[in-house]
């Protein structure tokens, strides 16, 4: 009887371990999907930031040009 009880306990422990492993696997899959979404979103944000920085640089260059043009105009008058 003791051996039967031990076998039953081992069987229950194995089932619990399998259930825990399945839950861990499912959690890992959910985490992976979330990580992939965050990565995609981060890349899009970085592209937007770079585009914005390029636009700001263009505006700064235009403002410098306007400054130079107005200096030349003042010197020419």
C-alpha positions as a LaTeX table, in Angstrom:
\begin{tabular}{lrrr}
\hline
Residue & $x$ (\AA) & $y$ (\AA) & $z$ (\AA) \\
\hline
Unk1 & 0.00 & 0.00 & 0.00 \\
Unk2 & 2.83 & 2.35 & 0.81 \\
Unk3 & 4.34 & 1.79 & $-2.63$ \\
Unk4 & 0.99 & 2.44 & $-4.26$ \\
Unk5 & 0.59 & 5.66 & $-2.28$ \\
Unk6 & 4.14 & 6.73 & $-3.23$ \\
Unk7 & 3.41 & 6.00 & $-6.88$ \\
Unk8 & 0.24 & 8.08 & $-6.70$ \\
Unk9 & 2.13 & 10.95 & $-5.08$ \\
Unk10 & 4.82 & 10.79 & $-7.75$ \\
Unk11 & 2.17 & 10.75 & $-10.46$ \\
Unk12 & 0.49 & 13.81 & $-8.96$ \\
Unk13 & 3.84 & 15.57 & $-8.67$ \\
Unk14 & 4.60 & 14.84 & $-12.32$ \\
Unk15 & 1.20 & 16.18 & $-13.38$ \\
Unk16 & 1.76 & 19.32 & $-11.33$ \\
Unk17 & 5.19 & 19.76 & $-12.87$ \\
Unk18 & 3.74 & 19.31 & $-16.36$ \\
Unk19 & 1.04 & 21.88 & $-15.62$ \\
Unk20 & 3.67 & 24.29 & $-14.32$ \\
Unk21 & 5.80 & 23.76 & $-17.41$ \\
Unk22 & 2.83 & 24.35 & $-19.69$ \\
Unk23 & 1.99 & 27.57 & $-17.83$ \\
Unk24 & 5.60 & 28.73 & $-18.05$ \\
Unk25 & 5.65 & 27.98 & $-21.76$ \\
Unk26 & 2.43 & 29.94 & $-22.29$ \\
Unk27 & 3.79 & 32.86 & $-20.24$ \\
Unk28 & 6.98 & 32.84 & $-22.30$ \\
Unk29 & 4.94 & 32.95 & $-25.52$ \\
Unk30 & 2.88 & 35.90 & $-24.25$ \\
Unk31 & 6.08 & 37.70 & $-23.19$ \\
Unk32 & 7.64 & 37.04 & $-26.60$ \\
Unk33 & 4.64 & 38.46 & $-28.45$ \\
Unk34 & 4.65 & 41.55 & $-26.20$ \\
Unk35 & 8.38 & 42.02 & $-26.73$ \\
Unk36 & 7.96 & 41.80 & $-30.51$ \\
Unk37 & 5.19 & 44.44 & $-30.43$ \\
Unk38 & 7.30 & 46.75 & $-28.26$ \\
Unk39 & 10.29 & 46.29 & $-30.57$ \\
Unk40 & 8.22 & 47.17 & $-33.63$ \\
Unk41 & 6.77 & 50.21 & $-31.89$ \\
Unk42 & 10.21 & 51.33 & $-30.72$ \\
Unk43 & 11.61 & 51.12 & $-34.23$ \\
Unk44 & 8.74 & 53.24 & $-35.54$ \\
Unk45 & 9.36 & 55.81 & $-32.80$ \\
Unk46 & 13.07 & 55.94 & $-33.62$ \\
Unk47 & 12.27 & 56.49 & $-37.31$ \\
Unk48 & 9.93 & 59.35 & $-36.36$ \\
Unk49 & 12.58 & 60.90 & $-34.11$ \\
Unk50 & 15.19 & 60.72 & $-36.86$ \\
Unk51 & 12.80 & 62.24 & $-39.36$ \\
Unk52 & 11.98 & 65.03 & $-36.93$ \\
Unk53 & 15.67 & 65.67 & $-36.27$ \\
Unk54 & 16.32 & 65.91 & $-40.01$ \\
Unk55 & 13.45 & 68.39 & $-40.37$ \\
Unk56 & 14.81 & 70.49 & $-37.52$ \\
Unk57 & 18.27 & 70.48 & $-39.11$ \\
Unk58 & 16.76 & 71.62 & $-42.41$ \\
Unk59 & 14.95 & 74.47 & $-40.66$ \\
Unk60 & 18.15 & 75.46 & $-38.84$ \\
Unk61 & 20.05 & 75.48 & $-42.15$ \\
Unk62 & 17.33 & 77.63 & $-43.76$ \\
Unk63 & 17.45 & 80.09 & $-40.87$ \\
Unk64 & 21.24 & 80.32 & $-41.22$ \\
Unk65 & 20.80 & 81.02 & $-44.93$ \\
Unk66 & 18.26 & 83.74 & $-44.22$ \\
Unk67 & 20.67 & 85.29 & $-41.74$ \\
Unk68 & 23.46 & 85.28 & $-44.34$ \\
Unk69 & 21.17 & 86.72 & $-47.03$ \\
Unk70 & 20.06 & 89.55 & $-44.74$ \\
Unk71 & 23.73 & 90.30 & $-43.86$ \\
Unk72 & 24.63 & 90.48 & $-47.55$ \\
Unk73 & 21.61 & 92.69 & $-48.22$ \\
Unk74 & 22.56 & 95.08 & $-45.42$ \\
Unk75 & 26.15 & 95.24 & $-46.66$ \\
Unk76 & 24.99 & 95.88 & $-50.20$ \\
Unk77 & 22.77 & 98.83 & $-49.30$ \\
\hline
\end{tabular}
